[in-house]
N, CA, C and O of each residue as an XYZ file, in Angstrom:
612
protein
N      -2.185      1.198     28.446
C      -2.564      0.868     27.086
C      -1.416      0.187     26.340
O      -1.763     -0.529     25.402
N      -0.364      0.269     26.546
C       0.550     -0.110     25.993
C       1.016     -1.743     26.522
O       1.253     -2.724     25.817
N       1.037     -1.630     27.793
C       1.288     -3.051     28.637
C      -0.125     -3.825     27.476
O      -0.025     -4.871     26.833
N      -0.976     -3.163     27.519
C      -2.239     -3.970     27.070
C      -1.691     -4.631     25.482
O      -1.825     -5.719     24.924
N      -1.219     -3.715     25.238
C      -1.091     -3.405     23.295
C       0.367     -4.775     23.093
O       0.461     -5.629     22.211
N       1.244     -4.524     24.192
C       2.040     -5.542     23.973
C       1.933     -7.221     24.633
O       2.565     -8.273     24.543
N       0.656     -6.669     25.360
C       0.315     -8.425     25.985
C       1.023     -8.948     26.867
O       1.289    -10.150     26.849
N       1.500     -8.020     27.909
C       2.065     -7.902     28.980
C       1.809     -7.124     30.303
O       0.925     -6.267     30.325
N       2.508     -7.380     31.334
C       1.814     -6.365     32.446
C       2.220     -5.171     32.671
O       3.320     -5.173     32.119
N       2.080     -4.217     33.085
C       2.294     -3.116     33.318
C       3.441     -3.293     34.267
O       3.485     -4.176     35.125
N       4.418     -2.337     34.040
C       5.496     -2.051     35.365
C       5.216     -1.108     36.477
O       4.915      0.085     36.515
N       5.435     -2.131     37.470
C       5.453     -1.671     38.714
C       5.459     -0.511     38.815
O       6.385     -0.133     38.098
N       4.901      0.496     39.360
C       4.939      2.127     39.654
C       6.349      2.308     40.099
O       6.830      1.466     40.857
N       7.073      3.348     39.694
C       8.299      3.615     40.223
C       9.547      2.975     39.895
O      10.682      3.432     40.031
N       9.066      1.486     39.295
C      10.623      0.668     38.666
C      10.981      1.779     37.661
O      10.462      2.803     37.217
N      12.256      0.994     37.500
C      12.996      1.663     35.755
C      12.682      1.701     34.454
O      12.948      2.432     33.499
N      11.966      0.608     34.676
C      10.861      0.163     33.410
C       9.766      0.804     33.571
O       9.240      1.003     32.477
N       9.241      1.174     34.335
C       8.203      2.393     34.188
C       7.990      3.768     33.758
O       7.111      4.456     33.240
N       9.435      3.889     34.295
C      10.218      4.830     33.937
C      10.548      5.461     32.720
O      10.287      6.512     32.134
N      11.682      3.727     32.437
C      11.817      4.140     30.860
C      10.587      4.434     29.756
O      10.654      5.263     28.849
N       9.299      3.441     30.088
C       8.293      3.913     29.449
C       7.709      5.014     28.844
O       7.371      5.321     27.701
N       7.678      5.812     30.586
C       7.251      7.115     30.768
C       7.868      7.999     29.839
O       7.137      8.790     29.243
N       9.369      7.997     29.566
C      10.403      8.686     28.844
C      10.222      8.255     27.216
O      10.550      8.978     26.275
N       9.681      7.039     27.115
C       9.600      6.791     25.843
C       7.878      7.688     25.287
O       7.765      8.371     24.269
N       7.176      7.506     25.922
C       6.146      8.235     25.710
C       5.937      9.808     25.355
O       5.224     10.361     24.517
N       6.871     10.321     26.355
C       7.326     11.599     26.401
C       7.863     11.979     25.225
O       7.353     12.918     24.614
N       9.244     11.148     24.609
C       9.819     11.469     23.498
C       9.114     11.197     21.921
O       9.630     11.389     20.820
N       7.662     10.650     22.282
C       7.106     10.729     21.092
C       6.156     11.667     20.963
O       5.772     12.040     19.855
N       5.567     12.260     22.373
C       4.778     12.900     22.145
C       5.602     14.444     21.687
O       5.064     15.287     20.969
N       6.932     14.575     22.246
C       7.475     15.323     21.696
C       8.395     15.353     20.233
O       8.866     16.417     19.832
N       8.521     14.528     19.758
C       8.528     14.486     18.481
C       7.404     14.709     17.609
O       7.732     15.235     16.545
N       6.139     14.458     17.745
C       4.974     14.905     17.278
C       4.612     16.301     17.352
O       3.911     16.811     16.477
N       5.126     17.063     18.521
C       4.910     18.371     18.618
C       5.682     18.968     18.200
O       5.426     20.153     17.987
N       7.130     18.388     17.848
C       8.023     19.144     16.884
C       7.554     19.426     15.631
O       7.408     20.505     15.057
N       7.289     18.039     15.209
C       6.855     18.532     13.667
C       5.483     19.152     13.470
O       5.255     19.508     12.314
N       4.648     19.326     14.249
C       3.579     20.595     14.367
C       4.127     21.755     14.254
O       3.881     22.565     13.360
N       4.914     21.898     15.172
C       5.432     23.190     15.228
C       6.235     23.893     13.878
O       6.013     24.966     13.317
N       7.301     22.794     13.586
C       8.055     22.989     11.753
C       6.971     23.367     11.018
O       7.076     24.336     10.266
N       5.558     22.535     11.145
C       4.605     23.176     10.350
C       3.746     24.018     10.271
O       2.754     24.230      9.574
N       4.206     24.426     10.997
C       2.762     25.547     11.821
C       1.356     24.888     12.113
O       0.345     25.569     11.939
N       1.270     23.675     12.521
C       0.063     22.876     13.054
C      -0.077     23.240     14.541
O       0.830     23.234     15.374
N      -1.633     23.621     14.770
C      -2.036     23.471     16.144
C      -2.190     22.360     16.452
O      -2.962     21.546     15.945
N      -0.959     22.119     17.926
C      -1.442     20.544     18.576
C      -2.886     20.427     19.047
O      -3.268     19.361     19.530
N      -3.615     21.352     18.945
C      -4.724     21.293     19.267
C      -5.931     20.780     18.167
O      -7.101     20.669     18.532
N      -5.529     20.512     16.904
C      -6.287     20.493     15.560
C      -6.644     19.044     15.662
O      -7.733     18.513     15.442
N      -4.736     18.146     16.297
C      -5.028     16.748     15.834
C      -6.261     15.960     17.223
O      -6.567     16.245     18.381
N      -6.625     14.898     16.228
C      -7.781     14.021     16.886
C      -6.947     13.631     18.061
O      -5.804     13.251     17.808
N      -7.361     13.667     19.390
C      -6.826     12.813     20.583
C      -6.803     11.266     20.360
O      -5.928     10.682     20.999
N      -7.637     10.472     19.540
C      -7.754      9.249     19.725
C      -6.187      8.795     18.497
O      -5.354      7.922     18.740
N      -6.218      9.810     17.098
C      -5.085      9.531     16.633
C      -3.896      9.667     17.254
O      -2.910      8.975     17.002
N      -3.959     10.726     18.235
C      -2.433     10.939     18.693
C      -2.575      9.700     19.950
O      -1.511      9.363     20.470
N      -2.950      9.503     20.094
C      -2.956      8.208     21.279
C      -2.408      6.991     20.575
O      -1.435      6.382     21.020
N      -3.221      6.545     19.160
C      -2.799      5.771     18.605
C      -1.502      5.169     18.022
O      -1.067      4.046     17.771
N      -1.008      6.716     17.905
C       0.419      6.950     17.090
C       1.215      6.535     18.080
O       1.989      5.588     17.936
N       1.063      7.383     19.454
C       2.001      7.273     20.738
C       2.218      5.590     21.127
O       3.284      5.023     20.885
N       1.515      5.171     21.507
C       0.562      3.601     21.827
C       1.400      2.684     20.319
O       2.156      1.819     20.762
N       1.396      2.708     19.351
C       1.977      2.383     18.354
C       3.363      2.249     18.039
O       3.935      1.241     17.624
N       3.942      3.625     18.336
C       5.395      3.550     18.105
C       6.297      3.436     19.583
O       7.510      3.629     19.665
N       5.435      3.095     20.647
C       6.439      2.767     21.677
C       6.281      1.547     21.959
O       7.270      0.909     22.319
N       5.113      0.963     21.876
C       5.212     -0.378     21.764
C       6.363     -1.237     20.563
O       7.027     -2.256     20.749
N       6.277     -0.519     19.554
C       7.111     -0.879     18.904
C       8.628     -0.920     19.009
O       9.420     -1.746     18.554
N       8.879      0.442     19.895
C      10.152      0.491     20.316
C      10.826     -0.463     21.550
O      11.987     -0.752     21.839
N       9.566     -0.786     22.100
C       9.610     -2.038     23.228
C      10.104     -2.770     22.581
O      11.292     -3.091     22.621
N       9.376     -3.119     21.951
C       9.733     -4.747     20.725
C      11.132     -4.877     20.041
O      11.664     -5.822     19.460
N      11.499     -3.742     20.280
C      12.755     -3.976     19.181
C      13.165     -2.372     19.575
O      12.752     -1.250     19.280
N      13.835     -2.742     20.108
C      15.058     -1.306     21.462
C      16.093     -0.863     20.795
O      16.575      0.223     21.116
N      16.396     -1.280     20.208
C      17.996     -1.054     18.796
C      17.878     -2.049     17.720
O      17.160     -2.992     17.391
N      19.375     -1.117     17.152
C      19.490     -1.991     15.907
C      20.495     -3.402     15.851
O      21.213     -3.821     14.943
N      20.212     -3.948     17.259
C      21.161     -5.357     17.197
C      20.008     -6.456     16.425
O      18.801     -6.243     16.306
N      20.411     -7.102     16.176
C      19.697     -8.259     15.542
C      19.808     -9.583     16.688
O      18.975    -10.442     16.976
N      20.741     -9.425     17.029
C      20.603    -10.827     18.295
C      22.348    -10.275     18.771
O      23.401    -10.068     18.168
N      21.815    -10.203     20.334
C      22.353     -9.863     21.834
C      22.561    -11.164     22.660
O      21.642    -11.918     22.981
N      23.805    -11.331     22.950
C      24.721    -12.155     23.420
C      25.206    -11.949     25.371
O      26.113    -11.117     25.392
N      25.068    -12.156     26.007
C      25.218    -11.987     27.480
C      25.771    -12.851     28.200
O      24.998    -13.617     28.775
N      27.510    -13.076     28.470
C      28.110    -14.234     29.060
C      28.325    -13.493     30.421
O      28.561    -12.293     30.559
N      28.183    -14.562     31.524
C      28.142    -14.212     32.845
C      29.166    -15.141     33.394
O      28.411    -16.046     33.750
N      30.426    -15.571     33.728
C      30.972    -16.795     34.238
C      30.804    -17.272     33.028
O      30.993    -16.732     31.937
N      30.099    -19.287     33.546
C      29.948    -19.883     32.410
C      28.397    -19.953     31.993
O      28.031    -20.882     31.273
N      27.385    -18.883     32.480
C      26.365    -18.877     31.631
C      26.249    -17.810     30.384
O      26.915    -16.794     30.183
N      25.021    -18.465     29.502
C      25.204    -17.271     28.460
C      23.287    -17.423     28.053
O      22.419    -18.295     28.076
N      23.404    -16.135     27.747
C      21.788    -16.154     27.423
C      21.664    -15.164     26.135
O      22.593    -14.365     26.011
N      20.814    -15.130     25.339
C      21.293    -14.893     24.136
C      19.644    -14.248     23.390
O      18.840    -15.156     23.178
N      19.282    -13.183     23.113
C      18.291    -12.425     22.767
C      18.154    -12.189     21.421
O      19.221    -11.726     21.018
N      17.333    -12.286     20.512
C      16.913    -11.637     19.326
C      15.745    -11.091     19.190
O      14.635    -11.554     19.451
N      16.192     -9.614     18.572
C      15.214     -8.814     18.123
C      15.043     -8.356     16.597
O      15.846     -8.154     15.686
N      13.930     -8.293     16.688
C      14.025     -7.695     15.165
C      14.454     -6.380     14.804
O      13.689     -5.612     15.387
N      15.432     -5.617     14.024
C      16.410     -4.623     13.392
C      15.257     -3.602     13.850
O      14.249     -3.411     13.169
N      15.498     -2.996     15.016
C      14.764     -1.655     14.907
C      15.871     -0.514     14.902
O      17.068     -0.796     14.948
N      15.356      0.909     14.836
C      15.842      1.795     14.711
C      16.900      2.738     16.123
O      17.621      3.731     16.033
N      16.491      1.741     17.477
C      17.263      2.604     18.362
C      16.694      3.805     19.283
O      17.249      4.499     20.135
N      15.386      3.783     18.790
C      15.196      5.317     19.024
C      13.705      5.486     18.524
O      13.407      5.107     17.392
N      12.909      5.969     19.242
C      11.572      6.364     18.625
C      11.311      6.705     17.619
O      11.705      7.786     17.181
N      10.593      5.911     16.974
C      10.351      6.621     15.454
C       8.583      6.497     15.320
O       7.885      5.684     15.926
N       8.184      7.393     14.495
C       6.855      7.723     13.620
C       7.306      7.363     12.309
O       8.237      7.817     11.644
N       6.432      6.420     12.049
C       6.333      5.807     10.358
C       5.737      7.039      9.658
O       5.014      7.779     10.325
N       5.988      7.324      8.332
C       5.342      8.197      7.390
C       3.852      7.959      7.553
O       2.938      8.768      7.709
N       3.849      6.756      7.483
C       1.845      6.537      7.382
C       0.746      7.025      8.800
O      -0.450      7.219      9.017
N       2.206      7.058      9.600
C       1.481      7.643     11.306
C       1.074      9.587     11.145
O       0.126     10.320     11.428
N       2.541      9.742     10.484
C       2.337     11.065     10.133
C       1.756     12.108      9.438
O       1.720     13.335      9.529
N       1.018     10.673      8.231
C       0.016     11.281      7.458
C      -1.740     10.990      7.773
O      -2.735     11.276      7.106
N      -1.555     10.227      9.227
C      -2.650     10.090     10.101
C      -2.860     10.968     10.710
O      -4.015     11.288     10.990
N      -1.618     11.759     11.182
C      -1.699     13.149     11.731
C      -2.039     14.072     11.057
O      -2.892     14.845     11.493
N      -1.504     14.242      9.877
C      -1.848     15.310      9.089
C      -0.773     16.186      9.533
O      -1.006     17.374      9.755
N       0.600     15.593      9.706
C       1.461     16.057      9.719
C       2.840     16.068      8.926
O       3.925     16.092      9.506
N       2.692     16.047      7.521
C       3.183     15.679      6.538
C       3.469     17.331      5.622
O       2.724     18.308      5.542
N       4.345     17.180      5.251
C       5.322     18.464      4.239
C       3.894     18.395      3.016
O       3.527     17.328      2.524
N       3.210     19.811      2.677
C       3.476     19.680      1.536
C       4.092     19.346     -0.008
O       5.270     19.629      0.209
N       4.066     19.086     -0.885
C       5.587     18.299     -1.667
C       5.058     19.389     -2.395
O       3.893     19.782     -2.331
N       6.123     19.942     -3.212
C       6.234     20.615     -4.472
C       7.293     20.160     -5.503
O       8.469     20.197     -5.140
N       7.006     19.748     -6.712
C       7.636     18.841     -7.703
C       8.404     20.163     -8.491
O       8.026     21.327     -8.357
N       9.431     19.780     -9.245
C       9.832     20.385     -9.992
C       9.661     22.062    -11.042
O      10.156     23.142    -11.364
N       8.475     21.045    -11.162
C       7.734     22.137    -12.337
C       6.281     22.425    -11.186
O       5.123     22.097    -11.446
N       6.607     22.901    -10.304
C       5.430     23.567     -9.502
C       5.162     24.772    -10.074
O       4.062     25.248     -9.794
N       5.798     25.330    -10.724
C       5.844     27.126    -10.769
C       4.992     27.035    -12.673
O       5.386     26.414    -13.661
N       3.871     27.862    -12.508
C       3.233     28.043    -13.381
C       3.831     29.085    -14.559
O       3.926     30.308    -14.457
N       4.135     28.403    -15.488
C       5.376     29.355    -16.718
C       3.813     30.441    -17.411
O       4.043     31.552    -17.889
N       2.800     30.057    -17.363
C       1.572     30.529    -18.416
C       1.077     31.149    -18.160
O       0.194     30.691    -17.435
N       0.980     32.554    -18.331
C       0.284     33.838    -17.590
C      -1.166     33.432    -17.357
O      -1.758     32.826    -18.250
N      -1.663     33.675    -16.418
C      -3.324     33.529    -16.510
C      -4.360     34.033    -17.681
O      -4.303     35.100    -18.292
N      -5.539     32.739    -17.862
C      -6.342     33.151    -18.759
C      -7.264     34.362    -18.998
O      -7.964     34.611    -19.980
N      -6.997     35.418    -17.254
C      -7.457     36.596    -17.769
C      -6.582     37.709    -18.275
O      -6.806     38.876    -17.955
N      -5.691     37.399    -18.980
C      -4.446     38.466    -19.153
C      -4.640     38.212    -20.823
O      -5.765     38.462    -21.254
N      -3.965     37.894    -21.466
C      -3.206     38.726    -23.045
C      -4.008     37.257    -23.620
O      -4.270     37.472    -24.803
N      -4.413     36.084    -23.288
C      -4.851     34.879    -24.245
C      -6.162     35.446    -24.591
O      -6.891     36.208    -23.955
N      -6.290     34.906    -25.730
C      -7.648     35.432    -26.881
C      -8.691     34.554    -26.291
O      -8.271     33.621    -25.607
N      -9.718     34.658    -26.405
C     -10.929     33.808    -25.685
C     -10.807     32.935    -26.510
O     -10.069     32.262    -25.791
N     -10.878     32.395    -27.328
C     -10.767     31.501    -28.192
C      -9.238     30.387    -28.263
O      -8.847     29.472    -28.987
N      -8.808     31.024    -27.218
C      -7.310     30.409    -26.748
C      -7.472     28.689    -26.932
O      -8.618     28.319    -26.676
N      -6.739     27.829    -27.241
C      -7.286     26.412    -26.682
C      -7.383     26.141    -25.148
O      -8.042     25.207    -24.691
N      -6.382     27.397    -24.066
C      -6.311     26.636    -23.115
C      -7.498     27.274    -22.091
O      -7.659     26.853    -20.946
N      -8.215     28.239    -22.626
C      -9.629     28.650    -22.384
C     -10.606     27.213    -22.481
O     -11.121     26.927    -21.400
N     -10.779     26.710    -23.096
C     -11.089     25.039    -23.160
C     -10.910     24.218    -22.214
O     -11.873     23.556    -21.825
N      -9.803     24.084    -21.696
C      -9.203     23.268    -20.932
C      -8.021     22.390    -20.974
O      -7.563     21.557    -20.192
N      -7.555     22.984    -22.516
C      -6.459     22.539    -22.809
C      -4.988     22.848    -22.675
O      -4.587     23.795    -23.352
N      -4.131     22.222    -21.932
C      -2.698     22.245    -21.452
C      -1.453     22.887    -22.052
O      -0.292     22.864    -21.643
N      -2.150     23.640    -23.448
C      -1.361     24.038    -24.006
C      -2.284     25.554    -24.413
O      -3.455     25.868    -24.198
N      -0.992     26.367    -25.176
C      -1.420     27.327    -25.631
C      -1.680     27.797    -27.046
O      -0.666     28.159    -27.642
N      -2.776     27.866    -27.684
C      -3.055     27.526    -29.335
C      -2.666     29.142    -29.592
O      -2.328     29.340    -30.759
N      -2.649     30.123    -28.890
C      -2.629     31.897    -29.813
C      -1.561     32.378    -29.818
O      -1.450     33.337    -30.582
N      -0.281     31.968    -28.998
C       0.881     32.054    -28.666
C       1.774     33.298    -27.875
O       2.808     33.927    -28.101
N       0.560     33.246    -26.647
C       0.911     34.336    -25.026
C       2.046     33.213    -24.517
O       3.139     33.668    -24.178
N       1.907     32.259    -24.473
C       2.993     31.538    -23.907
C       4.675     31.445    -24.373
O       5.647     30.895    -23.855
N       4.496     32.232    -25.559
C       6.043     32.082    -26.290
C       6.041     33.432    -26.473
O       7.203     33.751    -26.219
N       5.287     34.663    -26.833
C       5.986     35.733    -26.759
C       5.148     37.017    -26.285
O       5.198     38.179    -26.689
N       4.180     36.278    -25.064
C       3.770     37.372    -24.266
C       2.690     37.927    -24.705
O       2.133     38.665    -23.892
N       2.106     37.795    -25.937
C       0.942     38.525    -26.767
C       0.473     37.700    -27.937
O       1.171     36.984    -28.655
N      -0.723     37.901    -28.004
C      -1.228     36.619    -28.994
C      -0.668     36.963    -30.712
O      -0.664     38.046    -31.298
N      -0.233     35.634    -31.194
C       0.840     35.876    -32.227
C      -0.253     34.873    -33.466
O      -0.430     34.955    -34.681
N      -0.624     34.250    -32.714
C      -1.509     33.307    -33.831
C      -3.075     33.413    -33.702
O      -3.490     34.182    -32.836
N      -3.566     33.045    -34.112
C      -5.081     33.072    -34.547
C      -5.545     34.664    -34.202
O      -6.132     34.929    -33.153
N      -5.331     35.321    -34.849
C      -5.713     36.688    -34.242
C      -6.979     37.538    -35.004
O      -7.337     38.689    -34.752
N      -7.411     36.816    -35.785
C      -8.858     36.677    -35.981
C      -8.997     37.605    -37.039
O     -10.133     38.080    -37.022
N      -8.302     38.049    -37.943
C      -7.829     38.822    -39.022
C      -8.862     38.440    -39.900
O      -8.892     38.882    -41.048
């Protein structure tokens, strides 16, 4: 799939280049199972056709561009032959967008994740604004724990 994906032939069974393939394949499928594992994902959850895709994707890519030289120079005697690739990374990589194909992506938690506002079944007056749906607190459980305003006097 990959010979296919890069528009080339497959290597010979047993060359080095088959080889290296094999090893490149390997190291993505195990990088994928790493970060399952960091997450507590069953490799068993993700779609086979995505993880094929991902694999098939980022080694072809690593074909294409093997390191981070930009153009490779080779003097022999007096010949010289001279290669450019485009700036890759060296090393197998999964793009973020592969990983969120997986569904293998960190939860994010921002700053202000942590809810400061006691819940609306505790000390807020039914008549609270944020009983409504509003983001704030009109009876004032949020500033000193017990309703301080509108208290229906």
């Amino acid at each position: 799939m990959i010979a296919v994906k890069l528009g080339r032939a497959a290597p010979e069974p047993g060359s080095i280049q088959e080889q290296q393939w094999q090893m490149d394949i390997d190291d993505a499928y195990m990088l994928i199972e790493n970060r399952a594992e960091e997450l507590g994902v069953d490799m068993a959850t993700i779609s086979e056709m995505k993880l094929d895709y991902v694999v098939r994707e980022a080694v072809a890519a690593y074909i294409k561009r093997p390191d981070d030289a930009t153009q490779v120079s080779i003097t022999v005697d007096d010949g010289t032959t001279s290669r450019s690739y485009q700036s890759g990374k060296g090393r197998i990589t999964i793009l973020d967008e592969w990983w969120r194909m997986l569904g293998l992506v960190e939860t994010e938690s921002g700053a202000f994740s942590i809810d400061m506002v006691p819940s609306l079944g505790s000390a807020h007056l039914p008549w609270c604004s944020l009983a409504f749906g509003a983001s704030y607190c009109s009876c004032g459980v949020d500033i000193a724990g017990k309703p301080i305003f509108e208290l229906g006097e």
